[in-house]
Structures are given as structure tokens and as C-alpha cells.
XYZ file of C-alpha atoms in Angstrom:
614
model
C 35.251 -2.023 -25.266
C 32.379 -2.653 -26.677
C 31.229 -3.100 -29.888
C 29.680 -0.145 -32.409
C 29.058 -1.283 -35.467
C 26.016 -3.427 -34.156
C 24.328 -0.596 -32.560
C 24.638 1.305 -36.092
C 20.935 1.423 -37.950
C 21.242 4.292 -39.885
C 23.322 7.585 -39.616
C 21.430 9.617 -36.877
C 23.183 6.634 -34.276
C 26.462 7.273 -35.754
C 26.476 10.996 -35.638
C 25.907 9.996 -31.267
C 29.060 8.918 -31.039
C 32.012 10.488 -29.825
C 34.623 11.545 -32.565
C 37.070 9.031 -30.298
C 35.329 6.435 -30.825
C 34.780 6.648 -34.568
C 38.805 4.717 -35.318
C 36.568 1.480 -33.733
C 33.473 2.424 -36.339
C 36.067 2.369 -38.173
C 37.973 -0.990 -37.795
C 35.096 -2.912 -36.763
C 33.850 -1.606 -40.321
C 36.695 -3.029 -42.174
C 36.466 -6.303 -40.574
C 32.601 -6.607 -41.579
C 33.186 -5.598 -45.018
C 35.854 -8.661 -45.999
C 33.935 -11.017 -43.657
C 30.641 -10.321 -45.671
C 32.287 -9.668 -49.575
C 34.511 -13.171 -48.876
C 30.816 -14.893 -48.619
C 28.981 -13.254 -51.465
C 31.719 -11.822 -53.699
C 31.409 -8.221 -54.306
C 33.919 -5.053 -55.300
C 36.021 -5.461 -51.982
C 39.354 -3.164 -52.573
C 37.551 0.000 -53.404
C 35.661 -0.346 -50.547
C 38.271 -1.044 -48.432
C 39.490 2.448 -49.202
C 36.508 4.699 -48.380
C 35.547 3.128 -44.728
C 36.763 6.478 -42.948
C 35.960 8.869 -45.465
C 32.646 6.968 -45.743
C 32.254 7.388 -41.977
C 33.154 10.780 -41.922
C 30.543 11.502 -44.446
C 27.796 10.387 -42.890
C 28.801 11.972 -39.506
C 29.341 15.163 -40.960
C 26.729 15.654 -43.146
C 22.587 15.609 -42.285
C 21.973 11.990 -44.985
C 19.701 11.465 -46.104
C 18.734 15.199 -46.234
C 21.819 16.337 -47.208
C 22.219 14.282 -50.658
C 25.123 12.041 -50.713
C 26.068 11.132 -54.631
C 28.806 8.326 -55.195
C 30.251 7.902 -58.619
C 29.628 4.305 -60.474
C 28.794 3.386 -56.765
C 31.258 0.210 -56.431
C 32.512 1.619 -53.212
C 29.357 1.815 -51.709
C 29.216 -1.132 -49.329
C 30.279 1.037 -46.111
C 27.952 3.405 -46.814
C 24.932 0.234 -47.568
C 25.838 -0.776 -43.793
C 26.016 2.487 -42.170
C 22.641 3.055 -43.920
C 20.524 0.328 -41.978
C 21.530 -2.852 -44.801
C 23.889 -4.301 -42.807
C 21.935 -7.742 -42.467
C 20.999 -7.339 -45.719
C 24.775 -7.889 -46.894
C 24.666 -11.654 -47.093
C 22.315 -11.094 -49.706
C 24.736 -8.780 -51.498
C 24.318 -9.485 -55.824
C 22.197 -12.173 -55.150
C 18.140 -12.779 -56.405
C 15.718 -10.834 -53.874
C 19.325 -9.155 -52.559
C 20.278 -5.217 -52.470
C 22.088 -4.493 -55.302
C 25.891 -3.684 -55.818
C 25.645 -0.165 -56.743
C 23.306 2.333 -55.375
C 19.202 2.220 -56.118
C 17.290 5.100 -55.194
C 14.350 2.411 -54.885
C 16.204 0.279 -52.489
C 16.847 3.605 -49.836
C 16.184 6.716 -48.961
C 20.114 7.156 -48.938
C 21.182 6.495 -52.252
C 20.178 9.662 -53.018
C 20.973 9.062 -57.309
C 21.363 5.223 -59.426
C 24.311 4.613 -60.388
C 26.786 1.742 -61.754
C 28.623 3.564 -65.132
C 31.199 6.778 -63.857
C 31.570 10.254 -64.124
C 27.988 11.168 -63.459
C 28.126 12.061 -60.355
C 29.038 15.522 -60.392
C 26.693 16.795 -62.769
C 23.676 14.787 -60.788
C 24.555 16.648 -57.597
C 25.149 19.720 -58.864
C 21.453 19.306 -60.683
C 20.177 19.070 -56.862
C 22.206 21.862 -55.410
C 20.705 23.835 -58.006
C 17.011 21.881 -56.549
C 18.292 23.000 -52.884
C 18.848 26.178 -54.294
C 15.493 26.826 -56.426
C 13.745 25.929 -53.288
C 15.306 27.993 -50.471
C 17.189 24.743 -48.833
C 20.264 25.117 -47.213
C 20.661 21.293 -48.149
C 23.807 20.145 -49.495
C 24.998 18.030 -52.218
C 28.023 16.497 -52.506
C 29.308 14.037 -55.377
C 32.060 11.428 -54.502
C 34.189 10.735 -57.501
C 37.819 8.509 -58.144
C 40.805 9.483 -59.883
C 39.701 7.322 -62.708
C 36.028 8.377 -63.029
C 37.709 12.200 -63.600
C 39.388 10.971 -66.785
C 35.692 11.436 -68.707
C 34.645 14.359 -70.746
C 31.324 14.101 -68.585
C 32.982 15.070 -65.088
C 34.767 18.232 -66.869
C 31.595 18.887 -68.417
C 29.570 19.019 -65.465
C 32.669 20.685 -64.031
C 33.069 23.404 -66.110
C 28.585 23.973 -65.790
C 28.882 24.086 -61.782
C 32.190 26.956 -60.819
C 29.354 29.072 -62.830
C 27.081 28.822 -60.638
C 27.172 29.196 -56.555
C 25.265 26.497 -56.170
C 26.031 24.672 -52.751
C 27.972 21.646 -54.145
C 30.994 19.333 -52.894
C 33.006 17.954 -55.193
C 34.944 14.848 -53.177
C 38.019 13.679 -55.764
C 38.868 10.132 -54.119
C 42.388 9.933 -55.419
C 43.266 5.853 -54.987
C 45.402 6.294 -58.051
C 48.653 6.274 -55.138
C 49.507 5.107 -51.994
C 49.611 7.169 -48.984
C 53.078 9.545 -50.448
C 54.902 11.734 -47.597
C 53.741 14.780 -48.649
C 50.343 13.643 -47.959
C 50.558 14.250 -44.064
C 50.675 16.805 -40.992
C 51.514 19.422 -43.369
C 48.720 19.414 -45.587
C 45.967 18.506 -43.100
C 46.841 21.151 -41.465
C 46.534 23.397 -44.485
C 43.586 21.445 -45.796
C 41.810 22.850 -42.730
C 42.985 26.143 -43.098
C 41.920 26.517 -46.749
C 38.507 25.515 -45.459
C 38.668 27.680 -42.514
C 36.009 30.640 -42.051
C 38.653 32.979 -41.384
C 40.928 31.688 -44.596
C 37.824 32.081 -46.711
C 36.500 35.364 -45.378
C 39.717 37.201 -45.822
C 39.584 35.734 -49.668
C 36.059 36.891 -50.752
C 36.907 40.155 -48.841
C 39.852 41.066 -50.604
C 38.051 40.364 -53.867
C 35.551 42.630 -52.867
C 38.270 45.388 -51.751
C 40.323 44.994 -54.910
C 37.532 44.377 -57.470
C 37.961 48.059 -58.323
C 41.711 47.759 -59.438
C 41.552 44.869 -61.693
C 45.262 44.387 -62.195
C 45.986 44.078 -58.778
C 43.102 41.674 -57.864
C 45.206 39.545 -60.560
C 48.203 39.768 -59.247
C 46.648 38.784 -55.688
C 44.884 35.999 -57.321
C 48.612 34.939 -59.194
C 50.308 35.127 -55.850
C 47.602 32.752 -54.237
C 47.754 29.970 -57.057
C 51.308 30.696 -56.723
C 51.095 29.481 -53.080
C 48.518 26.816 -53.225
C 50.666 25.584 -56.359
C 53.893 24.735 -54.427
C 51.520 22.289 -52.085
C 48.732 21.076 -53.666
C 47.587 20.538 -57.458
C 44.594 22.473 -57.074
C 44.621 25.261 -60.305
C 42.868 23.147 -62.468
C 39.980 22.981 -60.234
C 40.324 26.525 -59.365
C 40.299 27.798 -62.766
C 37.135 26.007 -63.399
C 35.339 28.109 -60.250
C 35.660 26.231 -57.385
C 37.782 26.532 -53.853
C 39.835 23.753 -54.027
C 41.093 22.054 -50.396
C 44.117 19.425 -49.780
C 45.673 17.206 -50.487
C 44.640 15.281 -47.471
C 44.646 11.832 -45.910
C 41.640 10.275 -46.983
C 41.914 7.332 -43.449
C 42.670 10.585 -40.620
C 39.262 10.576 -39.304
C 39.799 13.772 -37.444
C 41.166 15.635 -40.267
C 38.556 14.373 -42.595
C 35.867 15.585 -39.858
C 37.630 19.067 -38.843
C 37.621 19.592 -42.932
C 34.360 18.331 -43.893
C 32.273 20.548 -40.689
C 34.144 23.468 -42.485
C 33.489 23.053 -46.063
C 29.930 21.978 -44.297
C 29.523 25.719 -43.457
C 31.134 27.099 -46.997
C 29.305 29.015 -49.375
C 29.777 27.945 -53.124
C 31.263 25.046 -55.310
C 34.286 23.620 -53.261
C 36.535 20.820 -54.553
C 38.113 18.761 -51.822
C 41.198 16.102 -52.546
C 41.510 12.848 -50.841
C 44.202 10.653 -51.430
C 43.010 7.163 -50.006
C 44.703 3.798 -50.578
C 42.550 0.694 -52.497
C 42.301 -2.482 -50.339
C 43.345 -0.727 -46.486
C 43.726 -2.852 -44.370
C 43.746 -6.173 -46.096
C 47.361 -6.879 -47.020
C 46.653 -9.256 -50.176
C 44.049 -6.026 -51.580
C 46.534 -3.599 -50.675
C 49.064 -5.809 -52.130
C 46.937 -6.826 -55.551
C 43.971 -4.262 -55.843
C 43.195 -5.652 -59.450
C 42.840 -8.849 -58.404
C 40.419 -7.810 -55.373
C 38.375 -4.711 -57.187
C 35.269 -7.295 -58.262
C 36.278 -10.838 -56.581
C 33.977 -14.064 -55.741
C 34.376 -15.524 -53.053
C 37.438 -15.935 -50.619
C 38.891 -16.541 -47.780
C 38.979 -13.632 -45.532
C 41.732 -14.781 -43.613
C 44.320 -15.104 -46.370
C 42.380 -13.554 -49.044
C 42.798 -17.255 -51.218
C 40.181 -17.782 -53.943
C 38.720 -21.263 -54.964
C 40.118 -22.521 -58.097
C 38.770 -21.419 -60.896
C 37.557 -23.861 -63.863
C 39.574 -24.597 -66.428
C 37.030 -23.815 -69.587
C 38.549 -20.076 -71.002
C 36.088 -17.879 -71.310
C 35.084 -15.800 -73.871
C 36.932 -12.549 -72.477
C 40.371 -14.928 -72.959
C 38.977 -16.411 -75.875
C 39.773 -12.719 -77.143
C 42.407 -12.286 -75.832
C 44.591 -15.229 -77.317
C 43.289 -13.810 -80.715
C 44.129 -10.488 -80.396
C 47.934 -11.385 -79.914
C 47.688 -14.027 -82.305
C 46.533 -11.900 -84.767
C 48.732 -8.916 -83.995
C 51.719 -10.552 -84.986
C 49.755 -11.613 -88.170
C 49.031 -8.369 -89.089
C 51.528 -4.932 -87.622
C 48.316 -2.872 -88.302
C 46.879 -3.918 -85.731
C 45.680 -1.211 -82.443
C 44.020 -2.478 -79.248
C 42.626 -0.015 -77.566
C 40.701 -0.026 -74.162
C 38.735 2.326 -72.316
C 40.037 1.541 -68.284
C 39.071 -2.109 -69.054
C 42.576 -3.745 -69.754
C 42.324 -6.842 -67.080
C 38.170 -6.848 -68.484
C 38.124 -7.103 -71.299
C 41.695 -9.732 -71.458
C 44.144 -7.497 -73.221
C 47.060 -8.004 -70.572
C 49.335 -10.628 -72.508
C 48.472 -7.807 -75.609
C 49.481 -5.191 -73.037
C 52.683 -7.357 -72.354
C 53.883 -8.465 -75.815
C 52.851 -4.782 -78.023
C 53.292 -2.340 -75.379
C 53.934 -0.085 -78.253
C 50.274 -0.426 -80.513
C 47.862 -0.975 -76.611
C 46.254 1.957 -75.709
C 44.192 2.268 -72.332
C 42.783 5.966 -72.615
C 40.766 6.153 -69.349
C 37.413 6.029 -68.443
C 36.319 7.888 -71.774
C 34.567 5.297 -74.563
C 33.774 8.407 -77.157
C 36.992 9.297 -77.026
C 38.403 5.785 -77.426
C 36.017 5.164 -80.384
C 36.486 8.849 -82.718
C 40.262 8.082 -81.740
C 40.383 4.221 -83.599
C 38.117 6.051 -86.112
C 41.224 8.084 -86.410
C 43.962 5.588 -86.483
C 41.879 3.881 -89.665
C 42.107 7.182 -91.357
C 45.897 6.766 -91.694
C 45.410 3.410 -92.309
C 45.875 1.322 -89.271
C 43.548 -1.685 -87.952
C 41.965 -0.824 -84.503
C 39.957 -3.419 -82.122
C 38.411 -1.441 -79.245
C 37.671 -4.096 -76.744
C 34.903 -2.606 -74.852
C 32.493 -4.063 -72.741
C 28.491 -3.610 -74.218
C 27.158 -1.817 -71.712
C 29.803 1.202 -71.977
C 29.600 1.223 -75.564
C 26.227 2.854 -75.153
C 27.940 5.902 -73.622
C 29.680 6.471 -77.352
C 26.820 5.960 -79.641
C 27.348 9.545 -81.221
C 30.948 8.341 -82.226
C 29.783 5.191 -83.267
C 27.438 6.579 -85.996
C 29.011 9.678 -86.953
C 32.861 9.129 -86.674
C 33.270 5.024 -87.506
C 29.953 4.205 -89.646
C 29.108 7.345 -91.476
C 32.566 7.468 -92.947
C 32.320 3.234 -92.985
C 35.750 3.200 -91.366
C 37.679 -0.054 -90.444
C 37.173 -0.510 -87.267
C 36.104 -3.704 -84.808
C 34.238 -3.774 -82.320
C 35.278 -6.408 -79.436
C 31.992 -6.440 -77.381
C 32.174 -8.362 -73.605
C 29.504 -9.070 -71.658
C 26.545 -9.331 -74.228
C 23.509 -10.105 -72.834
C 22.728 -10.383 -68.526
C 26.245 -10.095 -66.147
C 24.565 -11.479 -63.444
C 25.034 -9.891 -59.416
C 25.694 -6.746 -61.596
C 22.580 -6.299 -62.518
C 20.526 -4.081 -65.019
C 23.518 -1.720 -65.130
C 26.167 -3.695 -66.471
C 23.553 -5.861 -68.747
C 24.634 -6.232 -72.411
C 21.076 -6.223 -73.445
C 20.984 -3.949 -76.042
C 23.707 -3.888 -78.612
C 21.400 -6.004 -81.299
C 18.642 -3.225 -81.007
C 21.339 0.184 -81.074
C 23.878 -2.179 -83.984
C 21.453 -3.476 -86.365
C 20.342 0.112 -87.237
C 23.856 1.772 -88.460
C 23.910 1.345 -92.349
C 28.017 -0.298 -93.112
C 27.685 -2.361 -90.068
C 28.708 -5.823 -89.932
C 26.859 -7.415 -86.242
C 28.157 -10.648 -85.551
C 26.888 -13.287 -82.576
C 29.385 -16.296 -81.936
C 27.592 -19.568 -80.234
C 31.264 -21.332 -79.242
C 34.331 -19.919 -78.599
C 35.869 -21.160 -81.498
C 32.713 -19.437 -83.398
C 34.228 -16.259 -81.825
C 37.379 -16.231 -82.650
C 36.458 -16.700 -86.307
C 34.038 -13.840 -86.139
C 37.074 -11.341 -85.161
C 39.403 -12.431 -87.927
C 36.100 -12.126 -89.966
C 35.702 -8.745 -88.908
C 39.205 -7.259 -88.610
C 39.684 -8.617 -92.025
C 36.697 -6.671 -93.387
C 37.337 -2.767 -95.022
C 34.333 -1.192 -92.998
C 33.136 -1.430 -89.828
C 31.738 -4.579 -87.562
C 30.847 -5.955 -83.939
C 31.293 -9.129 -82.183
C 29.413 -9.316 -79.490
C 30.364 -12.846 -76.961
C 28.839 -13.056 -73.424
C 30.562 -12.918 -69.800
C 32.060 -16.595 -69.047
C 32.769 -18.978 -70.262
C 31.158 -21.359 -73.755
C 30.393 -24.389 -74.551
C 33.567 -25.771 -74.087
C 34.594 -27.132 -77.569
C 37.900 -26.827 -79.117
C 39.271 -23.799 -79.893
C 41.116 -23.869 -83.591
C 44.489 -21.598 -83.642
C 43.741 -20.856 -87.141
C 43.293 -17.060 -88.002
C 40.644 -18.190 -90.728
C 37.256 -15.946 -91.640
C 33.336 -16.953 -91.643
C 32.038 -16.870 -95.015
C 30.113 -12.875 -95.216
C 26.533 -12.777 -94.231
C 26.004 -16.967 -93.755
C 24.219 -19.246 -91.063
C 24.142 -22.694 -90.911
C 21.327 -25.535 -89.661
C 22.482 -27.630 -87.310
C 19.752 -30.129 -86.399
C 17.695 -31.001 -89.453
C 13.976 -30.864 -87.838
C 9.969 -30.864 -88.470
C 7.380 -28.649 -88.906
C 9.101 -26.160 -86.685
C 12.647 -23.969 -87.373
C 14.416 -22.528 -84.767
C 16.556 -19.519 -85.197
C 19.368 -18.899 -83.141
C 21.610 -15.998 -82.108
C 24.248 -16.953 -80.316
C 24.442 -17.552 -76.511
C 20.821 -19.194 -77.397
C 21.872 -22.102 -79.717
C 22.779 -23.991 -76.559
C 19.201 -23.821 -75.120
C 17.253 -23.852 -79.053
C 18.757 -27.399 -79.950
C 18.007 -29.236 -75.912
C 14.741 -27.220 -76.990
C 14.201 -28.895 -80.203
C 15.203 -32.701 -79.348
C 11.882 -32.529 -77.319
C 10.214 -30.653 -81.009
C 12.061 -32.753 -83.333
C 12.852 -28.538 -84.762
C 14.673 -27.607 -87.117
C 17.815 -25.313 -85.527
C 19.596 -22.980 -87.465
C 22.633 -21.133 -86.400
C 22.231 -17.632 -88.061
C 25.724 -15.877 -86.823
C 24.929 -12.900 -88.490
C 22.443 -10.076 -87.241
C 23.575 -7.731 -90.104
C 23.584 -8.943 -93.064
C 21.274 -11.260 -92.141
C 21.453 -14.799 -94.392
C 17.988 -13.955 -95.729
C 18.160 -17.133 -98.260
C 18.445 -19.290 -95.191
C 15.229 -17.905 -93.627
C 13.454 -17.972 -96.646
C 14.235 -21.496 -97.179
C 13.881 -21.852 -93.641
C 10.038 -19.921 -94.538
C 9.189 -22.157 -97.664
C 9.479 -25.635 -95.674
C 8.224 -25.516 -91.670
C 5.202 -24.378 -90.645
C 6.439 -21.892 -87.500
C 9.834 -19.786 -87.498
C 11.132 -19.065 -83.885
C 13.940 -16.245 -83.322
C 15.563 -16.911 -80.021
C 18.555 -13.917 -78.891
C 20.013 -12.841 -75.521
C 18.757 -9.578 -76.407
C 16.163 -7.156 -75.838
C 12.879 -8.575 -78.070
C 12.334 -4.240 -79.248
C 13.745 -3.840 -82.279
C 16.175 -6.888 -82.124
C 17.211 -10.011 -84.302
C 13.838 -11.232 -84.402
C 12.498 -8.413 -85.383
C 15.465 -8.426 -87.868
C 13.892 -11.751 -89.297
C 10.604 -10.423 -89.297
C 11.159 -7.033 -91.723
C 13.215 -9.749 -94.182
C 10.249 -11.969 -94.194
C 7.741 -9.059 -94.364
C 9.884 -7.144 -97.516
C 8.973 -10.029 -99.556
C 5.438 -10.785 -98.459
C 6.621 -14.238 -96.707
C 3.623 -14.980 -94.023
C 4.380 -18.055 -92.114
C 3.818 -17.274 -88.560
C 7.159 -16.692 -86.270
C 7.584 -16.435 -82.559
C 10.282 -14.179 -81.025
C 11.685 -15.174 -78.138
C 14.219 -12.369 -75.802
C 14.313 -10.247 -73.236
C 11.254 -8.255 -72.091
C 10.919 -4.653 -71.851
C 12.173 -4.680 -68.620
C 14.908 -3.607 -66.683
C 16.573 -7.552 -65.757
C 17.923 -7.490 -61.692
C 20.754 -9.062 -60.871
C 21.407 -12.464 -59.516
C 22.748 -15.760 -61.138
C 22.229 -15.437 -64.910
C 21.255 -19.234 -65.818
C 18.186 -18.202 -63.404
C 17.794 -15.025 -64.794
C 17.305 -17.000 -68.248
C 14.943 -18.880 -66.771
C 12.421 -16.769 -65.627
C 12.800 -15.182 -68.968
C 11.836 -17.767 -70.772
C 15.038 -17.887 -72.639
C 16.302 -21.848 -71.133
C 15.994 -25.199 -72.805
C 12.107 -25.226 -70.658
C 10.933 -22.073 -71.445
C 11.953 -22.056 -75.548
C 10.344 -25.640 -75.724
C 7.065 -24.056 -73.488
C 7.016 -21.054 -75.644
C 6.156 -22.839 -78.697
C 4.085 -25.120 -76.891
C 1.632 -22.412 -76.617
C 2.097 -20.336 -79.319
C 0.973 -24.223 -81.241
C -1.796 -24.412 -79.352
C -3.141 -21.079 -80.595
């Protein structure tokens, strides 16, 4: 048996294989995937679940001319391997290497850049309409997971697509359950029937013939839905205007290829329901797909991972605080948009299941749901990544801040996130939060301060946000007390001369290191809003240069807030603002990325020394 995978450098070569060779290719691809991710880390369980589906899609569709759009994109490693990037997998998510998500600039086969969920149907519909406008027979396919289907945007796109006659195929990759007995031979057979020309021609012609007698047409339609409804859950998607096909075993290559080949010939919006298993073919990932969703390096033989750091992460600090505060105040409600593990709510969920709400990938709903709870006396805490909070900006402004409701946002992954890259970086939250009236915005410099700020925000009777980075902090001892901080007050952490560095959040430690060589004063500002303007003016009057440092976009960030405060009182002390540049920062090791942005101790010192010579 000759190896197949190493001979595939593009899907055109894949399409030359005999169908009987595809199971061997799937086995080789799955083995390569396990061993590759074991060396680099990354998303594993979701990718193992789509090996056969990926092969079938590239086998049937003429990619890249046919457009293939992957939702979120954390399941595209098999796609990358089959589209000429097999050797590049050794540098997956590393600086200078390929991204962990689809990127248009990386390959012609990446039809749409993704990273956030529930965008695939909208994008693929746009591509299908564009093909229609030019008279092209090019097809557009959106592959969306059952989790991503919980977001409103997916249903907005379905509603719009069903009203058009564009050639769009939506594939629901349903991995929320194992392959159950009813997804087998009978259902695969029915999928072939429902996708075949004979059935669809009869379906279309019957509608034309009965169109002159609407009552009879309606009766026929209901009869068809009844027959389909006995074996499929497709009535909802039929109501949207799609031709529903499935469910089908997503690991049965024969069934996938026959069904997709039939669908490739059909006109109008089609919906294929595919059942897959996360972690397929790697028992540790099958048994615990959550652990292997996003994972670091591991042993490919047994799945064991190296021991982690004993130092607690900010996520864990938040999770502990949430449980402690919930024990003190029964009004506390914990909310997450499908990020229980990532946001540290596991203990809270176990201890207070009746006060825990995972609303699915629905950030807009999460915030307005929290607003409704706050209206009636509850104290909601929304645990959310900075990058995902962007998706609910209108709800934050209109439903929470405008009504001045006491909702606490626990914002994880603030700043650069490393390997996940620009789609997941929390580069903008200071800028987009501080301009909102009624908001309190806090940036902890260490783990203990994070706990204090969460308490501060929770005790307010207005909206507040605590933004903290991914990973661990400085390792300081964390008090168990639930003590708030004085609102809007910073502190001086080092006294020096001539230069005052105003550090926000994670930038305190490198600022202190830079200050040693410069003999500079360092202030831990703590609050972006309200700013400690008294401290700012005190430092401006006693120093020759004020330097602000933040792990956020410079434009509209904390540094801009300090300059505005100085200008409002006509203070003319020279300033220097350091932060993330006006660019999307690529993936790589966080410490290296920060150094490239000049936000490590050496970069801060060098920028200040350069400013002093101007």
C-alpha cells in the first residue's frame, strides 16, 4: 500500500484518486493531523471531526473556483493540509508561519477569512450572488457548526438566502452528539434520494402543476414535510426556503460523495445536515473533546500533556472570585456566550447551576439578557473575551449603558493573545469602552488587583468592565478578601526624576523595569475611566515628560485619554504615548510580539530615550 497523503499538494491531485482510495487517505490525514498538532499545539478535536467531510468537499467541488467558506475556521487544518500547506503545518500559529484560521492572503483556497463564528452563510451567499450576477456556474459552500448556528447572524443569513435562487449550499456540521443509530444506512439512503435529480425534478414539477390549485399544493407540501419530518429535523430549514437533505453520516465517504455530487447539480439554496464526532480517531479527544478543542503540545501516542504552571491564570482568578462573590451575594448571575471553560466558569457552574447561564454563541443576546436581569434586581456578571465583546457593541451602548444598568463585564484575553492571532486579539476594548457614558473601565496590573477590581465593579450601581490578559500575571499572593478599590484612584509604585511613566494594566511590570535604568517615576493608573486626573496633574507639574503605556491600540486608547485630560486644563507638559500600532498584529509568541511593538522593558526605555533626544 503506497502512501497517498504525501503525493497530494493540491485538490486537483486529490480528485484524480479512485474513490476506493479515499478511506486510506483519510486515515493518513488523521494520523498526520494528530502528530502535527502534538508538536505545535492548536485546535485538534474539531479538526479530527471533519477529515472525511473535507476530503469529500475537495473531491466533489472544483476548488478554489468553487468557493468553500469555513465558519470560525478552527476546523480547517485538514483543508490546509490538502491545499498545499502540509509542510507549513510545522510552523502553524508561530511567527512567520501559517495561521490557525483561514486567511485570504495565505491561499487561494481560503475563500474567506474567519475566526469569529456565524459569518459563513452570509459570506457564501454574497459569493453565490456574485457568481449569479456574472452568469458563472461557480458554487458557494458554507460549512457551519451546530454551535455557530446558535448565533442570530446565521439565521439572518438563512432568512435572506432562502428568499433568493442563488446556488448556495449550507452544510451543518453537527458534532453536538455522537453518531446515533438513526444516522446510518437508512438515513444515508434517504439523503441520496432527497438530493437526487429524480426526486428534485418531481418536487419542482409537482409544485408547478399544483400551483394553480393552492389548497392542493399546500396539502402536498404538508405531506412532504410530514414524510421528511419522520426521519429528519429539516422542517425549520425548509421553512427558510432551503431544500433540506440529511442527516447523513459525516464519516461515511461514499455517502458524502454521492450526496454532495447530487447537490452540486441542483439549483437554488440547499441545506445538508451532516453528523460528525469531535476528536474522531483519537480516543483521548473522543473522550474529552473540550480538553482537546484548543490544546498545547501533547504526546501523540496517549494524549498526555506536559504539567502546567503552578501560577494561577487571570481566568482562574476570575473563576475563584465569581464563586466567592456568589456565596456572599445571591443576586449574582453568571453569564457566558458559549465560553464556560475558556472564561473560567466551571466551578461556578457546578456550585451554582441555577445561577449559571450559557447562552450559546450569542454575544448580543448575552448582554441584553444581562440588562433584563439587572432591571429586576439581579447583579449579572458577563464573562466574555475582548474580541467577542466587539460583536455586541450596540447592546452594550443601547441596552446597558444608556439605561445605566449594573452589569459587570469580565473581559478576558485583553491585549495580544499570541498564537490565535489578530482575529482573537483584544486590541481595541479600551478605545471602544472609554467613549461610552456611564462606563467604568479598569485594568488590573496583577492577580490580586484583578480580584479587587471585580469586586469594585460588582458593587457599583452602574455598568463596569475589568479587562485582563490571557495567561498568568506576576504571581503575587492573592488575598481572599472581597475588597473594592477607591474608584478612579491610581497609585505611585516608584518615585523617580524628570520622567513619569503612567502604566495601564499589564504594562506596569515592563514599565517598572524600564524605570530602573531611567530613574523614572511609575504610576499604576488602574482606571481608564474615570481617570485619576489629580494624579496626572500632580505628575505633570513635577516631571518634564509624561509617558503612557498600554496593551491596547494607541488610537483612542488610555494614552489619548491622558492627553485629553491635560489639554482640558491647558497643561503643556510633553507627552509620549506607547501602545499597539495602527495595524493588526500577527500570530506568534506574545512576549515576542510585545517586544516587536516596543512594549517590553527594552522597547519602553528605548522609546523614552529617543524622545529625550528630540
